[in-house]
Amino acid sequence: MGDLKLFDFVVVGGGIAGISAIEQICLQIPESTVLLLTASAFVRVATAKLRITSHIEELQIQEEAVKDFHKRYPKVTVMIAKLETIYSVSHSIKTTTGTTYGYRKICICSGSIPKLVNFDSPNIIGLRDTDSAVDLKQRLEKSNRVCVLGNGGIATELIYELRNIDVIWVIRDKYIASAFVDSGAAEFLMNCADADRTGDQHSKDLRYTTSYIATGTGKDVPGCALGPNWHSNLELTGALAKKNLTIEFQTFIKDVNEKKPDSCQEMDEWPVYVTLNNGKIFGCDFVVSATGVSPSIPEIKEGTPFELGKDGGMLVNQSMESSVQDIYAAGDVCTVNWDVAFHWFQMRLWSQARPMGSYAGMCMAASFLKEAPPPLDFSFELFTHVTRFFGFRVVLLGLFNGQKLEGRYEALVRVTKGVEYLKLVVQDGKLHGAVLIGDTEMEETFENLILNQLDISQYGENLLNPDIDIEDYFD
């Protein structure tokens, strides 16, 4: 390939994981040569917006122009291009611009690509990165009805933020946001979506035992993935005077047509018609597909291909290194392949992309210096995630939906209508997970109870008694 410009480190992807990796590399080895390969003219930087406990934080994701990022890290070379091929034996890469570079260590943080419904229609858009969010805003301004497909975090946030438009929300599940909350929390969110949350509502305690077993194409690489509060600077407003929401549960899109089906009973003409498997047909201006993502795996030549997990991600060991030597991965593109802590599991979330990227950067630096890899930090000890649904802060701790407990657990629930929802997952007298919606101020107590695994069976329902300060029990 001729003479190559050789970098000590190459990071592919300007999202949260990639930037976090670079920050650590530059901190560990300031004199190293680093190349950032990003498909977008903007990178995404994660900072702590609000520290809830010593280990739980609500993230603020800021979009930063490449030129401004370069000012903060002048020794980092930034190339706006996409990765085309990795040559693992010769330790080199080729970009879509035809440029080639050499590397000693490389970290793949290329994220994921949206799973679009499999229909060829110009009226279906994906919602994954900042460019697609801007496209959504522009389409909404002249639209009267939109069909939203999906039930994950992005879809749930979108439904709440849409204004002045008819919305048809199509989900396969029995209730909304099922990947994050149970049916009780989903009902709480839906009931108070438009409620006045400042009112003084009476709190009630609920207790129940569950037998439910929880379960946990193209080469184009999108720009930076959407992070928390991705909609904060966007007016997602349609052309009507008010918003109307229709939810179609336990169904999916069977067909999409630009021509009105003969069986369609709607009088108005629409740009596109969706037929659901329950037989209903809806006309709309366009369809938003927010049905999840697939890891964006780069092409590799020479040597052996990447070993992939069942979910399609690049398998990485406890040092975030893939099956191919000197190639690391972090964020949505990877799948962890080690015995993880009992109260931690992987979800493709920005709250995990940040520690994964940081840890990958530290491991790459240690390997470069021929040092032992650093130990895993607390981020991999306890699952924590903070997000916002329907205007409420949602904190998820540990095995919040009974993951890994095989359906054998008890759930303690407290609901204050329009104000808060708390659920504790208890097995054999020990706390294993929690869901806290609203400003509960109980995150640190439950975090400590999960980590310490104290026997709480003697406290029973008093754990959620609003008239008792449970922190007094554990001083």
Short mmCIF file of C-alpha atoms in Angstrom, two decimals, residues 159-165 235-240 242-243:
data_model
loop_
_atom_site.label_atom_id
_atom_site.label_comp_id
_atom_site.label_asym_id
_atom_site.label_seq_id
_atom_site.Cartn_x
_atom_site.Cartn_y
_atom_site.Cartn_z
CA ILE A 159 -44.31 10.08 21.37
CA TYR A 160 -44.24 12.42 24.35
CA GLU A 161 -42.51 15.24 22.47
CA LEU A 162 -44.74 15.27 19.37
CA ARG A 163 -47.19 18.17 19.23
CA ASN A 164 -50.12 19.22 17.01
CA ILE A 165 -50.35 16.03 14.99
CA GLU A 235 -39.70 21.66 17.89
CA LEU A 236 -41.40 18.41 16.89
CA THR A 237 -44.65 20.06 15.84
CA GLY A 238 -47.12 19.08 13.16
CA ALA A 239 -49.59 21.14 11.15
CA LEU A 240 -52.72 20.56 13.26
CA LYS A 242 -53.70 19.76 18.72
CA LYS A 243 -52.26 16.29 19.24
#
